[in-house]
């Protein structure tokens, strides 16, 4: 698979975007937003003459709208307004928009040009980078989708100033994951960032750039997720199960909050199975405990959680495959773990968080 995506670290989005659009050949321009990003983020670029000439598509905000209905609505607009393979679709928003818009662009006329402008920390460091697109389907997250890299991803941290704390924490969980799979230096830097103090945006911007670089390096090596890209799933096997369990409660978790739970559990599995150092397990658990609210569940939920884990895309022949670590940066993909350890890891989370 060709990995063509360009990542631009921008500190002046308007100028950089204007310049980039002038270098591109496209017949029509479409911009996908949701109701939040149309109000909060679109005004930052709307003065650009090429953007003013674009057709704005606005869909309802929220991950539950990353569905077939909205995908169809976008296809109708593109089709009725004469979009072609040479048209350009800009996805301006969080992961919901870059996933959904990416999928719409990948499938319309078998693939039109797309460009991502992520506006949440989650999308900046993860969702918008790496070419994964898709929608939720049949009650399952990202059940259908494609690998379809956008032409370019603009990383501009200005948008982070419009983000609420829950969304900041959600994206930060992916930065903890990137740190764990990269180097001791990045790990130390990420775990020393105080999320209770007013955000130090200058330092956060630097850490975002480092985090994106970790993801880019891994994706460039394995764009189709046949091998090392599975490292990016650390915390996600249990995290996705927790996330879908939370959807049955009155307080569904944001993706990164569920990943934070998954990181604690999967580092416990790493400690049991790959001798990940116990002091680092405790350090990460303490860090997550300090900033992330506990997710309450009891042992009656264990069977449901295990059943959910069997749907993970990394599984083969019905065996639940984990990505584990033997040290920070030492990655072991395709690890099957016995069920007893999985249950113990859930106990470990609940005991550590006093649940
Ligand atoms: N979010 C994990 C990946 O892009 O592979």
mmCIF file of C-alpha atoms and ligand atoms in Angstrom:
data_model
loop_
_atom_site.group_PDB
_atom_site.id
_atom_site.type_symbol
_atom_site.label_atom_id
_atom_site.label_comp_id
_atom_site.label_asym_id
_atom_site.label_seq_id
_atom_site.Cartn_x
_atom_site.Cartn_y
_atom_site.Cartn_z
ATOM 1 C CA UNK A 1 0.000 0.000 0.000
ATOM 2 C CA UNK A 2 1.227 3.464 -0.874
ATOM 3 C CA UNK A 3 1.617 5.744 2.140
ATOM 4 C CA UNK A 4 1.363 9.132 0.470
ATOM 5 C CA UNK A 5 0.229 11.313 3.306
ATOM 6 C CA UNK A 6 2.122 14.516 4.057
ATOM 7 C CA UNK A 7 2.024 15.985 7.578
ATOM 8 C CA UNK A 8 2.446 19.755 7.902
ATOM 9 C CA UNK A 9 3.225 21.122 11.376
ATOM 10 C CA UNK A 10 1.727 24.557 11.090
ATOM 11 C CA UNK A 11 1.793 27.589 13.338
ATOM 12 C CA UNK A 12 -0.117 29.697 10.817
ATOM 13 C CA UNK A 13 -2.868 27.509 9.420
ATOM 14 C CA UNK A 14 -4.466 30.177 7.259
ATOM 15 C CA UNK A 15 -1.270 30.976 5.381
ATOM 16 C CA UNK A 16 -0.148 27.358 5.099
ATOM 17 C CA UNK A 17 -3.552 26.139 3.939
ATOM 18 C CA UNK A 18 -3.924 28.949 1.413
ATOM 19 C CA UNK A 19 -0.489 28.135 0.004
ATOM 20 C CA UNK A 20 -1.172 24.379 -0.115
ATOM 21 C CA UNK A 21 -4.554 24.826 -1.842
ATOM 22 C CA UNK A 22 -2.921 27.027 -4.475
ATOM 23 C CA UNK A 23 -0.499 24.194 -5.301
ATOM 24 C CA UNK A 24 -3.283 21.611 -5.762
ATOM 25 C CA UNK A 25 -5.335 20.799 -8.839
ATOM 26 C CA UNK A 26 -9.010 20.255 -8.019
ATOM 27 C CA UNK A 27 -12.270 21.099 -9.768
ATOM 28 C CA UNK A 28 -14.562 21.587 -6.739
ATOM 29 C CA UNK A 29 -13.874 22.041 -3.058
ATOM 30 C CA UNK A 30 -16.033 20.635 -0.234
ATOM 31 C CA UNK A 31 -15.513 21.131 3.495
ATOM 32 C CA UNK A 32 -16.975 18.686 5.986
ATOM 33 C CA UNK A 33 -17.648 19.996 9.504
ATOM 34 C CA UNK A 34 -19.946 19.151 12.369
ATOM 35 C CA UNK A 35 -22.072 21.684 14.217
ATOM 36 C CA UNK A 36 -19.287 22.262 16.795
ATOM 37 C CA UNK A 37 -16.407 22.707 14.389
ATOM 38 C CA UNK A 38 -18.499 24.857 12.052
ATOM 39 C CA UNK A 39 -19.044 27.294 14.938
ATOM 40 C CA UNK A 40 -15.666 27.078 16.697
ATOM 41 C CA UNK A 41 -13.064 26.144 14.072
ATOM 42 C CA UNK A 42 -14.362 26.995 10.609
ATOM 43 C CA UNK A 43 -14.217 30.779 11.376
ATOM 44 C CA UNK A 44 -10.415 30.428 11.666
ATOM 45 C CA UNK A 45 -10.123 29.585 7.962
ATOM 46 C CA UNK A 46 -13.267 31.001 6.393
ATOM 47 C CA UNK A 47 -11.584 34.212 5.167
ATOM 48 C CA UNK A 48 -9.421 32.300 2.697
ATOM 49 C CA UNK A 49 -10.940 33.092 -0.750
ATOM 50 C CA UNK A 50 -10.712 29.449 -1.912
ATOM 51 C CA UNK A 51 -12.489 28.355 1.268
ATOM 52 C CA UNK A 52 -15.226 30.935 0.695
ATOM 53 C CA UNK A 53 -15.856 29.388 -2.707
ATOM 54 C CA UNK A 54 -16.170 25.905 -1.189
ATOM 55 C CA UNK A 55 -19.401 24.005 -0.438
ATOM 56 C CA UNK A 56 -19.721 23.624 3.344
ATOM 57 C CA UNK A 57 -21.226 20.336 4.530
ATOM 58 C CA UNK A 58 -22.303 20.312 8.166
ATOM 59 C CA UNK A 59 -23.444 17.208 10.035
ATOM 60 C CA UNK A 60 -24.538 16.691 13.662
ATOM 61 C CA UNK A 61 -21.695 16.441 16.194
ATOM 62 C CA UNK A 62 -20.973 13.268 18.196
ATOM 63 C CA UNK A 63 -19.484 9.833 17.541
ATOM 64 C CA UNK A 64 -22.950 8.247 17.315
ATOM 65 C CA UNK A 65 -23.368 10.132 14.020
ATOM 66 C CA UNK A 66 -20.323 8.406 12.519
ATOM 67 C CA UNK A 67 -22.786 6.130 10.805
ATOM 68 C CA UNK A 68 -24.231 4.972 7.520
ATOM 69 C CA UNK A 69 -26.924 7.669 7.585
ATOM 70 C CA UNK A 70 -24.411 10.515 7.648
ATOM 71 C CA UNK A 71 -22.135 8.753 5.174
ATOM 72 C CA UNK A 72 -25.070 8.502 2.767
ATOM 73 C CA UNK A 73 -25.974 12.157 3.356
ATOM 74 C CA UNK A 74 -22.428 13.177 2.368
ATOM 75 C CA UNK A 75 -22.465 10.915 -0.722
ATOM 76 C CA UNK A 76 -25.772 12.538 -1.824
ATOM 77 C CA UNK A 77 -24.332 16.043 -1.532
ATOM 78 C CA UNK A 78 -21.170 15.089 -3.405
ATOM 79 C CA UNK A 79 -23.163 13.333 -6.109
ATOM 80 C CA UNK A 80 -25.889 15.992 -6.499
ATOM 81 C CA UNK A 81 -23.349 18.789 -6.628
ATOM 82 C CA UNK A 82 -21.203 17.248 -9.299
ATOM 83 C CA UNK A 83 -18.154 16.225 -7.297
ATOM 84 C CA UNK A 84 -15.629 14.235 -9.277
ATOM 85 C CA UNK A 85 -12.554 12.174 -8.530
ATOM 86 C CA UNK A 86 -10.620 15.423 -8.974
ATOM 87 C CA UNK A 87 -12.610 17.254 -6.337
ATOM 88 C CA UNK A 88 -11.141 17.885 -2.908
ATOM 89 C CA UNK A 89 -12.846 17.164 0.415
ATOM 90 C CA UNK A 90 -11.414 18.919 3.481
ATOM 91 C CA UNK A 91 -12.295 17.195 6.759
ATOM 92 C CA UNK A 92 -12.289 19.835 9.506
ATOM 93 C CA UNK A 93 -12.969 18.318 12.893
ATOM 94 C CA UNK A 94 -12.217 15.627 15.427
ATOM 95 C CA UNK A 95 -11.740 11.921 14.759
ATOM 96 C CA UNK A 96 -15.418 11.460 13.980
ATOM 97 C CA UNK A 97 -15.139 13.885 11.043
ATOM 98 C CA UNK A 98 -11.750 12.681 9.767
ATOM 99 C CA UNK A 99 -12.887 9.014 9.937
ATOM 100 C CA UNK A 100 -16.283 9.609 8.323
ATOM 101 C CA UNK A 101 -15.109 12.194 5.776
ATOM 102 C CA UNK A 102 -12.093 10.041 4.976
ATOM 103 C CA UNK A 103 -14.391 7.087 4.275
ATOM 104 C CA UNK A 104 -16.784 9.215 2.180
ATOM 105 C CA UNK A 105 -13.814 10.516 0.170
ATOM 106 C CA UNK A 106 -12.241 7.075 -0.182
ATOM 107 C CA UNK A 107 -15.415 5.552 -1.602
ATOM 108 C CA UNK A 108 -16.921 8.390 -3.670
ATOM 109 C CA UNK A 109 -16.127 7.642 -7.344
ATOM 110 C CA UNK A 110 -13.692 5.051 -5.899
ATOM 111 C CA UNK A 111 -11.649 7.791 -4.271
ATOM 112 C CA UNK A 112 -11.511 11.569 -4.422
ATOM 113 C CA UNK A 113 -8.801 13.765 -2.916
ATOM 114 C CA UNK A 114 -9.044 14.391 0.842
ATOM 115 C CA UNK A 115 -7.233 16.609 3.300
ATOM 116 C CA UNK A 116 -7.491 16.522 7.106
ATOM 117 C CA UNK A 117 -7.494 19.466 9.484
ATOM 118 C CA UNK A 118 -7.857 17.838 12.927
ATOM 119 C CA UNK A 119 -9.278 20.045 15.667
ATOM 120 C CA UNK A 120 -9.158 17.835 18.783
ATOM 121 C CA UNK A 121 -6.118 16.421 20.542
ATOM 122 C CA UNK A 122 -7.356 12.893 19.768
ATOM 123 C CA UNK A 123 -7.537 13.662 16.056
ATOM 124 C CA UNK A 124 -4.259 15.630 16.007
ATOM 125 C CA UNK A 125 -2.149 12.857 17.504
ATOM 126 C CA UNK A 126 -4.047 9.831 16.262
ATOM 127 C CA UNK A 127 -7.256 9.695 14.224
ATOM 128 C CA UNK A 128 -6.374 12.137 11.442
ATOM 129 C CA UNK A 129 -2.887 10.729 10.879
ATOM 130 C CA UNK A 130 -2.233 7.352 9.277
ATOM 131 C CA UNK A 131 -5.013 6.897 6.754
ATOM 132 C CA UNK A 132 -7.574 4.891 8.726
ATOM 133 C CA UNK A 133 -11.135 5.810 7.769
ATOM 134 C CA UNK A 134 -14.457 4.265 8.681
ATOM 135 C CA UNK A 135 -17.824 4.317 10.381
ATOM 136 C CA UNK A 136 -19.467 2.505 13.287
ATOM 137 C CA UNK A 137 -21.799 -0.257 12.105
ATOM 138 C CA UNK A 138 -23.982 -2.962 13.631
ATOM 139 C CA UNK A 139 -23.274 -1.598 17.124
ATOM 140 C CA UNK A 140 -19.506 -1.976 16.628
ATOM 141 C CA UNK A 141 -16.924 0.802 16.482
ATOM 142 C CA UNK A 142 -15.162 1.315 13.140
ATOM 143 C CA UNK A 143 -16.681 -1.920 11.858
ATOM 144 C CA UNK A 144 -16.455 -0.855 8.204
ATOM 145 C CA UNK A 145 -13.793 1.319 6.630
ATOM 146 C CA UNK A 146 -10.709 1.567 4.481
ATOM 147 C CA UNK A 147 -7.082 2.573 4.637
ATOM 148 C CA UNK A 148 -7.031 5.770 2.571
ATOM 149 C CA UNK A 149 -4.380 8.357 3.412
ATOM 150 C CA UNK A 150 -5.361 11.992 2.881
ATOM 151 C CA UNK A 151 -3.112 14.126 0.688
ATOM 152 C CA UNK A 152 -2.097 16.127 3.711
ATOM 153 C CA UNK A 153 -2.763 16.549 7.439
ATOM 154 C CA UNK A 154 -2.362 20.037 8.921
ATOM 155 C CA UNK A 155 -1.284 19.877 12.556
ATOM 156 C CA UNK A 156 -2.108 23.214 14.187
ATOM 157 C CA UNK A 157 -2.432 23.232 17.963
ATOM 158 C CA UNK A 158 -4.352 26.544 18.014
ATOM 159 C CA UNK A 159 -7.522 24.455 18.049
ATOM 160 C CA UNK A 160 -6.551 22.928 21.394
ATOM 161 C CA UNK A 161 -7.440 26.203 23.081
ATOM 162 C CA UNK A 162 -11.097 25.543 22.231
ATOM 163 C CA UNK A 163 -11.026 22.058 23.779
ATOM 164 C CA UNK A 164 -12.695 21.084 27.074
ATOM 165 C CA UNK A 165 -10.821 19.102 29.731
ATOM 166 C CA UNK A 166 -12.497 15.755 28.995
ATOM 167 C CA UNK A 167 -11.482 15.947 25.350
ATOM 168 C CA UNK A 168 -7.977 17.065 26.272
ATOM 169 C CA UNK A 169 -7.610 14.033 28.559
ATOM 170 C CA UNK A 170 -9.056 11.790 25.881
ATOM 171 C CA UNK A 171 -6.374 12.743 23.353
ATOM 172 C CA UNK A 172 -3.685 12.702 26.010
ATOM 173 C CA UNK A 173 -4.283 8.972 26.563
ATOM 174 C CA UNK A 174 -3.071 8.347 23.002
ATOM 175 C CA UNK A 175 0.009 10.454 23.770
ATOM 176 C CA UNK A 176 0.703 8.243 26.816
ATOM 177 C CA UNK A 177 0.390 5.230 24.484
ATOM 178 C CA UNK A 178 2.764 6.756 21.909
ATOM 179 C CA UNK A 179 5.255 7.498 24.692
ATOM 180 C CA UNK A 180 5.074 3.912 26.005
ATOM 181 C CA UNK A 181 5.798 2.429 22.577
ATOM 182 C CA UNK A 182 8.609 4.847 21.733
ATOM 183 C CA UNK A 183 11.373 5.910 24.129
ATOM 184 C CA UNK A 184 12.188 6.475 27.788
ATOM 185 C CA UNK A 185 12.735 10.205 27.042
ATOM 186 C CA UNK A 186 9.268 10.679 25.541
ATOM 187 C CA UNK A 187 7.775 8.571 28.343
ATOM 188 C CA UNK A 188 9.439 10.779 31.007
ATOM 189 C CA UNK A 189 8.292 13.946 29.268
ATOM 190 C CA UNK A 190 4.657 12.822 28.895
ATOM 191 C CA UNK A 191 4.394 11.556 32.494
ATOM 192 C CA UNK A 192 5.805 14.790 33.894
ATOM 193 C CA UNK A 193 3.162 16.990 32.273
ATOM 194 C CA UNK A 194 0.821 18.366 34.930
ATOM 195 C CA UNK A 195 -2.722 18.163 33.611
ATOM 196 C CA UNK A 196 -4.172 19.902 36.667
ATOM 197 C CA UNK A 197 -2.327 23.175 36.103
ATOM 198 C CA UNK A 198 -3.399 25.646 33.402
ATOM 199 C CA UNK A 199 -2.262 24.035 30.155
ATOM 200 C CA UNK A 200 1.277 24.950 29.069
ATOM 201 C CA UNK A 201 0.405 25.129 25.360
ATOM 202 C CA UNK A 202 3.975 25.751 24.207
ATOM 203 C CA UNK A 203 5.119 22.496 25.821
ATOM 204 C CA UNK A 204 1.992 20.636 24.735
ATOM 205 C CA UNK A 205 2.632 21.685 21.112
ATOM 206 C CA UNK A 206 6.137 20.214 21.267
ATOM 207 C CA UNK A 207 4.819 16.982 22.756
ATOM 208 C CA UNK A 208 2.097 16.783 20.082
ATOM 209 C CA UNK A 209 4.781 17.061 17.377
ATOM 210 C CA UNK A 210 6.770 14.240 19.051
ATOM 211 C CA UNK A 211 3.659 12.122 19.397
ATOM 212 C CA UNK A 212 2.670 12.578 15.735
ATOM 213 C CA UNK A 213 6.242 11.667 14.743
ATOM 214 C CA UNK A 214 5.952 8.361 16.666
ATOM 215 C CA UNK A 215 2.768 7.507 14.807
ATOM 216 C CA UNK A 216 4.081 8.596 11.409
ATOM 217 C CA UNK A 217 7.224 6.491 11.803
ATOM 218 C CA UNK A 218 5.236 3.366 12.647
ATOM 219 C CA UNK A 219 2.602 3.897 9.954
ATOM 220 C CA UNK A 220 5.237 4.565 7.291
ATOM 221 C CA UNK A 221 6.775 1.180 8.129
ATOM 222 C CA UNK A 222 3.484 -0.708 8.079
ATOM 223 C CA UNK A 223 0.582 1.300 6.585
ATOM 224 C CA UNK A 224 -1.708 -1.734 6.202
ATOM 225 C CA UNK A 225 -1.338 -2.921 9.830
ATOM 226 C CA UNK A 226 0.148 -6.302 9.013
ATOM 227 C CA UNK A 227 2.814 -6.066 11.700
ATOM 228 C CA UNK A 228 4.364 -3.259 13.731
ATOM 229 C CA UNK A 229 1.395 -0.880 13.298
ATOM 230 C CA UNK A 230 -0.384 -3.168 15.776
ATOM 231 C CA UNK A 231 1.826 -1.441 18.386
ATOM 232 C CA UNK A 232 -0.605 1.469 18.099
ATOM 233 C CA UNK A 233 -3.280 -0.779 19.558
ATOM 234 C CA UNK A 234 -1.648 -0.905 22.980
ATOM 235 C CA UNK A 235 -4.459 -0.349 25.493
ATOM 236 C CA UNK A 236 -7.131 -0.712 22.822
ATOM 237 C CA UNK A 237 -8.152 -4.381 23.106
ATOM 238 C CA UNK A 238 -9.464 -3.897 26.631
ATOM 239 C CA UNK A 239 -10.058 -0.174 25.986
ATOM 240 C CA UNK A 240 -12.561 -0.829 23.188
ATOM 241 C CA UNK A 241 -14.392 -3.399 25.340
ATOM 242 C CA UNK A 242 -14.614 -0.846 28.174
ATOM 243 C CA UNK A 243 -15.764 1.831 25.737
ATOM 244 C CA UNK A 244 -18.575 -0.299 24.382
ATOM 245 C CA UNK A 245 -19.601 -1.332 27.935
ATOM 246 C CA UNK A 246 -19.763 2.358 28.856
ATOM 247 C CA UNK A 247 -22.159 2.969 25.938
ATOM 248 C CA UNK A 248 -24.737 0.923 27.857
ATOM 249 C CA UNK A 249 -24.491 3.292 30.837
ATOM 250 C CA UNK A 250 -25.876 6.817 31.227
ATOM 251 C CA UNK A 251 -22.272 8.164 31.060
ATOM 252 C CA UNK A 252 -20.562 6.817 27.924
ATOM 253 C CA UNK A 253 -16.787 7.294 27.951
ATOM 254 C CA UNK A 254 -14.849 9.304 25.413
ATOM 255 C CA UNK A 255 -12.544 6.979 23.473
ATOM 256 C CA UNK A 256 -9.330 8.107 25.201
ATOM 257 C CA UNK A 257 -10.785 7.676 28.686
ATOM 258 C CA UNK A 258 -11.537 4.042 27.818
ATOM 259 C CA UNK A 259 -8.036 3.686 26.337
ATOM 260 C CA UNK A 260 -6.602 4.960 29.648
ATOM 261 C CA UNK A 261 -8.371 2.062 31.419
ATOM 262 C CA UNK A 262 -7.088 -0.277 28.702
ATOM 263 C CA UNK A 263 -3.508 0.973 29.122
ATOM 264 C CA UNK A 264 -3.548 0.187 32.860
ATOM 265 C CA UNK A 265 -4.932 -3.327 32.228
ATOM 266 C CA UNK A 266 -2.641 -4.099 29.284
ATOM 267 C CA UNK A 267 0.462 -2.881 31.123
ATOM 268 C CA UNK A 268 -0.566 -5.296 33.873
ATOM 269 C CA UNK A 269 -0.710 -8.051 31.212
ATOM 270 C CA UNK A 270 2.692 -6.844 29.967
ATOM 271 C CA UNK A 271 4.054 -7.180 33.505
ATOM 272 C CA UNK A 272 2.615 -10.695 33.900
ATOM 273 C CA UNK A 273 3.535 -12.034 30.488
ATOM 274 C CA UNK A 274 6.519 -9.980 29.241
ATOM 275 C CA UNK A 275 8.138 -8.809 32.501
ATOM 276 C CA UNK A 276 7.313 -5.162 31.982
ATOM 277 C CA UNK A 277 8.886 -3.434 35.021
ATOM 278 C CA UNK A 278 6.509 -3.197 37.976
ATOM 279 C CA UNK A 279 7.742 0.293 38.945
ATOM 280 C CA UNK A 280 6.678 1.643 35.521
ATOM 281 C CA UNK A 281 3.345 -0.187 35.766
ATOM 282 C CA UNK A 282 2.734 1.583 39.096
ATOM 283 C CA UNK A 283 3.994 4.935 37.752
ATOM 284 C CA UNK A 284 1.633 4.912 34.741
ATOM 285 C CA UNK A 285 -1.272 3.650 36.858
ATOM 286 C CA UNK A 286 -0.713 6.467 39.371
ATOM 287 C CA UNK A 287 -0.519 9.068 36.613
ATOM 288 C CA UNK A 288 -3.773 7.884 35.051
ATOM 289 C CA UNK A 289 -5.438 7.650 38.459
ATOM 290 C CA UNK A 290 -4.459 11.227 39.242
ATOM 291 C CA UNK A 291 -6.152 12.725 36.197
ATOM 292 C CA UNK A 292 -8.747 10.336 34.784
ATOM 293 C CA UNK A 293 -12.017 9.635 36.624
ATOM 294 C CA UNK A 294 -12.391 5.938 37.542
ATOM 295 C CA UNK A 295 -14.715 3.876 35.375
ATOM 296 C CA UNK A 296 -16.888 1.829 37.748
ATOM 297 C CA UNK A 297 -17.721 -1.785 36.866
ATOM 298 C CA UNK A 298 -17.930 -5.013 38.831
ATOM 299 C CA UNK A 299 -16.981 -8.620 38.155
ATOM 300 C CA UNK A 300 -20.444 -9.298 36.699
ATOM 301 C CA UNK A 301 -19.282 -7.273 33.666
ATOM 302 C CA UNK A 302 -16.197 -9.447 33.041
ATOM 303 C CA UNK A 303 -17.953 -11.936 30.737
ATOM 304 C CA UNK A 304 -19.366 -9.112 28.583
ATOM 305 C CA UNK A 305 -15.959 -7.441 28.435
ATOM 306 C CA UNK A 306 -14.236 -10.679 27.352
ATOM 307 C CA UNK A 307 -16.922 -11.279 24.731
ATOM 308 C CA UNK A 308 -16.344 -7.761 23.365
ATOM 309 C CA UNK A 309 -12.584 -8.393 23.174
ATOM 310 C CA UNK A 310 -13.232 -11.278 20.797
ATOM 311 C CA UNK A 311 -14.465 -8.706 18.201
ATOM 312 C CA UNK A 312 -11.101 -6.923 18.111
ATOM 313 C CA UNK A 313 -9.763 -6.517 14.558
ATOM 314 C CA UNK A 314 -6.322 -7.830 15.560
ATOM 315 C CA UNK A 315 -7.692 -11.259 16.471
ATOM 316 C CA UNK A 316 -6.984 -14.333 14.396
ATOM 317 C CA UNK A 317 -8.902 -17.636 14.528
ATOM 318 C CA UNK A 318 -10.941 -16.424 17.497
ATOM 319 C CA UNK A 319 -7.814 -15.879 19.660
ATOM 320 C CA UNK A 320 -7.652 -12.496 21.390
ATOM 321 C CA UNK A 321 -4.361 -10.877 20.350
ATOM 322 C CA UNK A 322 -2.772 -8.160 22.477
ATOM 323 C CA UNK A 323 0.073 -5.736 21.924
ATOM 324 C CA UNK A 324 2.277 -5.904 25.036
ATOM 325 C CA UNK A 325 5.579 -4.376 26.175
ATOM 326 C CA UNK A 326 8.608 -5.821 27.942
ATOM 327 C CA UNK A 327 9.969 -2.275 28.494
ATOM 328 C CA UNK A 328 9.132 1.199 27.296
ATOM 329 C CA UNK A 329 9.686 0.990 23.523
ATOM 330 C CA UNK A 330 10.057 -2.829 23.472
ATOM 331 C CA UNK A 331 6.971 -4.014 21.654
ATOM 332 C CA UNK A 332 5.520 -7.531 21.387
ATOM 333 C CA UNK A 333 2.631 -7.818 18.947
ATOM 334 C CA UNK A 334 0.206 -10.756 18.507
ATOM 335 C CA UNK A 335 0.402 -11.901 22.111
ATOM 336 C CA UNK A 336 -2.300 -14.317 23.134
ATOM 337 C CA UNK A 337 -2.924 -14.125 26.859
ATOM 338 C CA UNK A 338 -4.690 -16.674 29.021
ATOM 339 C CA UNK A 339 -8.108 -15.677 30.263
ATOM 340 C CA UNK A 340 -7.078 -15.830 33.915
ATOM 341 C CA UNK A 341 -4.550 -12.994 33.337
ATOM 342 C CA UNK A 342 -7.170 -10.910 31.519
ATOM 343 C CA UNK A 343 -9.536 -11.213 34.481
ATOM 344 C CA UNK A 344 -6.665 -10.412 36.877
ATOM 345 C CA UNK A 345 -5.881 -7.281 34.867
ATOM 346 C CA UNK A 346 -9.483 -6.094 35.319
ATOM 347 C CA UNK A 347 -9.146 -6.814 39.071
ATOM 348 C CA UNK A 348 -5.890 -4.843 39.079
ATOM 349 C CA UNK A 349 -7.596 -1.803 37.529
ATOM 350 C CA UNK A 350 -10.500 -1.944 39.980
ATOM 351 C CA UNK A 351 -8.249 -2.379 43.026
ATOM 352 C CA UNK A 352 -5.904 0.417 41.911
ATOM 353 C CA UNK A 353 -8.807 2.804 41.388
ATOM 354 C CA UNK A 354 -10.661 1.770 44.560
ATOM 355 C CA UNK A 355 -13.689 0.418 42.672
HETATM 356 N N1 LIG B 1 -5.312 4.342 15.890
HETATM 357 C C1 LIG B 1 -4.400 3.313 15.592
HETATM 358 C C2 LIG B 1 -3.920 3.336 14.189
HETATM 359 O O1 LIG B 1 -4.092 4.307 13.491
HETATM 360 O O2 LIG B 1 -3.364 2.360 13.736
#
